Amino acid sequence: VAADMNLQWRSGSEANASTVEIALQASLADLAGYYGDMFFGGLTAQITADMDPAASQPFSTPPLSLQVASVDVGLPITNIRMDYQLDSKTNAFLIAAVKGELLGGTASSENVRYDLGSERNVINLDFDGFRLTRMLQLAEYEGVQATGAVSGRLPLTIAKEGVEVAAGTLIADQPGGLIRYLDGAGAGQGNAALDLMNQALSNYVFESLDS
């Protein structure tokens, strides 16, 4: 970590108060550590910021970018890149684009505006090529095997109470895949309808999947 700070103080008159202006330049190279319980590694960025201690949001930056090799938030996200800007005039964190790799695919979002003073913010997260096998491994559910991949969108609402998802979409990638319910054989216990369903789920090949 390297940083350089330039501070200017202008003495005020009886009509005008004194002002302080701070310009900050920082360089982060292959930084690693913890933010709460979240581990991150390989953080690299060049940061330029102006600071006005009298403003409600004191920091303001030009358009910047950062890269993170990996973040562990309960599942590993790798090769993250984000183009962003912090705007003190509108009290907003602006993300032009962010993208990372996880579950064998990618997750990304563009043109995000996060109002720092707002109680609720909405971010549309697009995901592409999430492997069903990796998703089942994450859930540690051993009763089902699956192949194939899915893509879709998660509208995330971030509030004080936590994160909500409403009206998310999921669609299977072509050419489809396979879902195998390992306990399907014999699970109907004589019920013809359940027997038929379990036989189908014991080796279910699908071409389309929507949720």
XYZ file of C-alpha atoms in Angstrom, residues 116-191:
76
model
C -25.700 6.291 0.154
C -28.479 8.171 1.939
C -31.315 5.939 0.738
C -32.912 3.244 2.902
C -33.399 0.934 -0.122
C -31.314 0.389 -3.253
C -32.020 -1.983 -6.159
C -29.253 -3.738 -8.112
C -29.944 -6.054 -11.063
C -27.434 -8.912 -11.006
C -27.170 -10.947 -14.218
C -25.693 -14.457 -14.055
C -24.584 -16.627 -16.947
C -23.556 -20.277 -17.147
C -23.933 -21.309 -13.493
C -23.274 -25.063 -13.419
C -26.015 -27.080 -11.713
C -23.445 -29.505 -10.320
C -21.623 -26.655 -8.570
C -24.891 -25.241 -7.211
C -25.875 -28.606 -5.676
C -22.416 -28.948 -4.139
C -22.873 -25.538 -2.532
C -26.223 -26.616 -1.046
C -24.622 -29.908 0.175
C -27.730 -31.778 -0.985
C -26.709 -35.343 -1.762
C -30.108 -36.674 -2.897
C -29.918 -35.128 -6.372
C -27.408 -35.151 -9.216
C -27.622 -32.680 -12.094
C -25.762 -31.589 -15.195
C -26.214 -28.516 -17.362
C -26.109 -24.794 -16.689
C -28.532 -21.947 -16.018
C -28.571 -18.189 -16.627
C -30.862 -15.398 -15.485
C -31.278 -12.239 -13.416
C -31.602 -11.488 -9.697
C -33.104 -8.095 -8.766
C -31.456 -7.417 -5.390
C -33.063 -4.924 -3.006
C -30.575 -3.855 -0.346
C -32.137 -2.419 2.821
C -31.396 -2.113 6.523
C -33.207 -5.410 7.121
C -30.935 -7.245 4.659
C -31.080 -8.304 1.015
C -34.308 -9.260 -0.751
C -34.855 -10.922 -4.147
C -38.209 -10.438 -5.904
C -39.192 -11.773 -9.334
C -35.845 -13.336 -10.164
C -35.573 -15.384 -13.355
C -33.683 -18.573 -14.216
C -33.485 -20.264 -17.639
C -31.565 -23.388 -18.618
C -28.759 -22.958 -21.134
C -28.953 -24.996 -24.318
C -28.890 -27.924 -24.976
C -30.376 -28.593 -21.514
C -29.181 -31.213 -19.066
C -30.035 -34.021 -16.667
C -31.579 -34.172 -13.197
C -31.356 -37.473 -11.343
C -33.276 -37.977 -8.097
C -31.248 -40.710 -6.387
C -34.068 -41.797 -4.031
C -36.645 -42.008 -6.794
C -36.802 -45.797 -7.132
C -39.373 -47.287 -4.772
C -40.238 -43.983 -3.088
C -43.908 -44.094 -4.196
C -44.730 -46.979 -1.815
C -47.423 -48.374 -4.100
C -48.932 -45.053 -5.186
